[in-house]
XYZ file of C-alpha atoms in Angstrom:
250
model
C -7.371 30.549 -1.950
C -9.940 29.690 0.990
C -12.924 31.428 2.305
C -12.964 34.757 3.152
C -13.883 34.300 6.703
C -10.952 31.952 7.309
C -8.693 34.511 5.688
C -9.498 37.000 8.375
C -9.120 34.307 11.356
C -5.968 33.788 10.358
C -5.145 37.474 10.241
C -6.445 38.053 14.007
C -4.456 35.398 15.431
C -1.327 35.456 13.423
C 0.685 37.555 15.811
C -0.154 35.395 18.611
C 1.131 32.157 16.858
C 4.210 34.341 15.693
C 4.902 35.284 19.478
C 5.276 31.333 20.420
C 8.705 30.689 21.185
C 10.120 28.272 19.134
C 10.819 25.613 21.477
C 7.290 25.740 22.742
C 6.298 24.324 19.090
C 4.583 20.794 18.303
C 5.615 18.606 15.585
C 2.521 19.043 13.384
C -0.024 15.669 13.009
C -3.191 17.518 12.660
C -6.101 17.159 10.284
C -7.397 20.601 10.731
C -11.152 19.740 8.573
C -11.261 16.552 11.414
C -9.890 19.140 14.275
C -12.713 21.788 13.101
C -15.219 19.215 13.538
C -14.319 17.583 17.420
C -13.847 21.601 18.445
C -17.117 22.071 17.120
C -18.602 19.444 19.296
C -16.714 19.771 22.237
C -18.197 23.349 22.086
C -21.319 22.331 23.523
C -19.599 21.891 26.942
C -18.631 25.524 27.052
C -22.086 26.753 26.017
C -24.049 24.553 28.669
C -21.417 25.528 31.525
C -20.524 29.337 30.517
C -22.717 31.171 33.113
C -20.341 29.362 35.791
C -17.192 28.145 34.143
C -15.498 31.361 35.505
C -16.620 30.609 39.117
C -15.517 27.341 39.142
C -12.324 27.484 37.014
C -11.002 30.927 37.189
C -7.760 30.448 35.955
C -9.708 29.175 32.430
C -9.928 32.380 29.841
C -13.885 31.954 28.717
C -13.326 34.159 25.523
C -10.376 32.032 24.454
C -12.522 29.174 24.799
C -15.554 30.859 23.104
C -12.800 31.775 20.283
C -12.168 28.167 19.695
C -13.964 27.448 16.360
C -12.427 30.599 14.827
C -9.135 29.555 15.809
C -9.718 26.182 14.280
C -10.667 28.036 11.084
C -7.646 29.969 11.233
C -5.261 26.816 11.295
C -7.365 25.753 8.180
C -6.496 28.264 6.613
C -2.684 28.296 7.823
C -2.616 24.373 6.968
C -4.028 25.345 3.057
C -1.380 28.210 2.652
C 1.570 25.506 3.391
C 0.123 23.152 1.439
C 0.119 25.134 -1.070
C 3.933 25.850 -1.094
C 4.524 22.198 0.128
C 1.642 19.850 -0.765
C 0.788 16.682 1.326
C 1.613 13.719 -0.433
C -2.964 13.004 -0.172
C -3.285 15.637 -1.917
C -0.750 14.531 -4.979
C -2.452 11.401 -4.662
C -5.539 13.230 -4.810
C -4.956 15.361 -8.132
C -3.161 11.991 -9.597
C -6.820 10.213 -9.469
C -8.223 12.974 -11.266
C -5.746 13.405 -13.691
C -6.135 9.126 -14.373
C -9.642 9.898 -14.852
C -9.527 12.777 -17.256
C -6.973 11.492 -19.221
C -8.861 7.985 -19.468
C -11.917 10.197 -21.266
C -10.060 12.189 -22.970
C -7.778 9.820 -24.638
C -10.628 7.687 -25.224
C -12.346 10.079 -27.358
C -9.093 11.508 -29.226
C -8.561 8.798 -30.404
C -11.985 8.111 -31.600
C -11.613 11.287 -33.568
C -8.308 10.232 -34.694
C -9.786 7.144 -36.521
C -12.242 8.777 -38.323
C -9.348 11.350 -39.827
C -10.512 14.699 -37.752
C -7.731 14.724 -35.667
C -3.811 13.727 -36.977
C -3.251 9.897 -35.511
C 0.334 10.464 -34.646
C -0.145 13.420 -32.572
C -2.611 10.779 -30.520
C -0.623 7.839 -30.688
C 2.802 10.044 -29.275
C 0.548 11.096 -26.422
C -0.756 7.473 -26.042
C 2.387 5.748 -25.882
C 4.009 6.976 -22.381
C 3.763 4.894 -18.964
C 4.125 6.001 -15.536
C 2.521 8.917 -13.610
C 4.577 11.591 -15.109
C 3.764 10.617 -18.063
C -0.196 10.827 -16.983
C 0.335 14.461 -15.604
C 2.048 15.859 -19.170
C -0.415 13.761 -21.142
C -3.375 15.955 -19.556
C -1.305 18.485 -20.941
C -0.789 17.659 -24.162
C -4.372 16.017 -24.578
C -5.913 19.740 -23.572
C -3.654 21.137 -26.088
C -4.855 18.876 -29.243
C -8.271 19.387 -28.245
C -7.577 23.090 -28.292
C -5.433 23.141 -31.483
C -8.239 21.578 -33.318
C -11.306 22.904 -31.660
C -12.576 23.820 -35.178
C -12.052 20.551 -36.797
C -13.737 18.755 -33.438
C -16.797 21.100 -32.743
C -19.563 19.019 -32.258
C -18.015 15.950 -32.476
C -17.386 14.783 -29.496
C -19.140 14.094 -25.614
C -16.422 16.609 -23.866
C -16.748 19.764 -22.096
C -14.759 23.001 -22.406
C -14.290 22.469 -18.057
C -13.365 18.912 -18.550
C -10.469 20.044 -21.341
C -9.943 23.114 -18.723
C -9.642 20.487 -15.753
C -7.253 18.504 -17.696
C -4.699 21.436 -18.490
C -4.945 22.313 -14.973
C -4.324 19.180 -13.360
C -1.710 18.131 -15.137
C 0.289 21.353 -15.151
C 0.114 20.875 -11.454
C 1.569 17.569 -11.191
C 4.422 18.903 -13.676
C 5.308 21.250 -11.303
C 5.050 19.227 -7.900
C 5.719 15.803 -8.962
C 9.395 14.541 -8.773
C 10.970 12.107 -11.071
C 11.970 8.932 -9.384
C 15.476 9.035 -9.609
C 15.959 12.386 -9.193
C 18.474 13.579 -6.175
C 16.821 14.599 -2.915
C 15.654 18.384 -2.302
C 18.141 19.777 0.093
C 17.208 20.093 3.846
C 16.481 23.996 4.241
C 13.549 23.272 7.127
C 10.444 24.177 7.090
C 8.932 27.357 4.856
C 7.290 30.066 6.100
C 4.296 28.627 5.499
C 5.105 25.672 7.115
C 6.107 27.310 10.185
C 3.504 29.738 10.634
C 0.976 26.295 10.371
C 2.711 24.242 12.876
C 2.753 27.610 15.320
C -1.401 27.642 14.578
C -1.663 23.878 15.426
C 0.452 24.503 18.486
C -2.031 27.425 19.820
C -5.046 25.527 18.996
C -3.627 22.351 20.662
C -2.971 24.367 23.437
C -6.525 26.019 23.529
C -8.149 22.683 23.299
C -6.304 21.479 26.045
C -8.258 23.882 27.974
C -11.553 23.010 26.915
C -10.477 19.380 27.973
C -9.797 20.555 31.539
C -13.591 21.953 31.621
C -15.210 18.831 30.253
C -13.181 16.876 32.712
C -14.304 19.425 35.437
C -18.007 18.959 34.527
C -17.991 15.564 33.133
C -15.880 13.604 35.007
C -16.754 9.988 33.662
C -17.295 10.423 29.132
C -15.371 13.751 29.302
C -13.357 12.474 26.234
C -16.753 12.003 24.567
C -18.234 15.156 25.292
C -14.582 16.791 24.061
C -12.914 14.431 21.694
C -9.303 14.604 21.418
C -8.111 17.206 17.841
C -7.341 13.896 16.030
C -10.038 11.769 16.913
C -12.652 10.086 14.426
C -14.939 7.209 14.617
C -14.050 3.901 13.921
C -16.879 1.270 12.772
C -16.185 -2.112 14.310
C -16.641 -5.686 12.684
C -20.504 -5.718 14.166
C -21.737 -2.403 12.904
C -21.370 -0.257 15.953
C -19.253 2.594 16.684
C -16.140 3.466 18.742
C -13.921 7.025 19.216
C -9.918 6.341 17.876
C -7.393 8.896 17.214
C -5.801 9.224 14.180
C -2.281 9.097 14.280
């Protein structure tokens, strides 16, 4: 599912975030890729201050600080496993814009084949004929399957890749599985998964450790210490002229 290395981050701090108390935990509004990138440059405070961070704040834990980046890997890796049992409504977005794309090509050259009499026009026209983004997920399906069914008849007829048919049946078996029909009832309130949880206790510990790293950059930095340590959510925001200013996503 992820990267080896974030796989065993996870693993070394998932008994901490299971020891937060539940009331201690923070609703959950983090982009961890975006929080991986401000810890990494907020770092630089900690490495141009460790010889005397401990002299000056001694109540500060260095090697929690030090620990930051893996800790941000770990809630990358806690954010993917939940999103996996619950994904993010970007990411259906996401694998809907890829499914509209492969089943634009695909289509496109079915029934191009269909014209010429390799492929049966019916079976092209049913899977033309549907509206609506359902529709687009099972027609990925279906459009993998005639392209398989008649890979004899269709060898070296056509522009398409065995990946592209591959990325089609994949896709769109996804959004069978994760996309729910308009009108159907609501899911029923259960709260979060595990996965969930166990993500929203990572965010809370690496909100809490960044907090920390704040306090130094304020210690040592007084007047752009929000520069030199950008808040977990923050990104950069062009303005009309061309120039650049910090915001926080929301």
């Amino acid at each position: 599912m992820a990267d080896p290395d974030l796989q065993k981050a996870f693993e070394k701090y998932l008994l901490a975030a299971k020891a937060l108390p539940a009331a201690d935990i923070l609703p959950y509004r983090l982009d961890p890729d975006l929080a991986l990138v401000n810890v990494t440059t907020g770092m630089k405070v900690v490495h141009d201050h460790q010889a005397v961070i401990a002299a000056h704040l001694p109540k500060i834990d260095l090697a929690s600080l030090l620990a930051l980046p893996e800790l941000a890997l770990a809630t990358k890796y806690a954010a993917l496993a939940a999103e996996q049992e619950a994904p993010s409504e970007s990411l259906v977005q996401a694998k809907l814009s890829i499914a509209r794309d492969l089943r634009g090509k695909l289509l496109s050259v079915a029934k191009g084949l269909a014209e010429n009499g390799i492929v049966p026009q019916a079976e092209v026209d049913t899977i033309a004929a549907g509206r609506g983004l359902r529709d687009r997920a099972e027609d990925c399906v279906s459009l993998a399957s005639l392209f398989r069914k008649h890979a004899a008849a269709v060898s070296g007829k056509h522009p398409l890749t065995t990946a592209q048919i591959d990325d089609a049946a994949e896709v769109g078996s996804w959004l069978v599985a994760n996309l729910r029909p308009a009108d159907a009832p609501p899911k029923p309130s259960t709260g979060p998964t595990h996965a969930v949880e166990i993500r929203n206790r990572f965010a809370t510990l690496l909100a809490r450790a960044h907090a920390r790293l704040q306090v130094v950059a304020h210690y040592f930095h007084e007047d752009d210490w929000e520069e030199r340590v950008p808040a977990l959510g923050s990104r950069r925001v062009k303005r009309q002229g061309g120039d650049e200013r910090e915001g926080t996503a929301t």
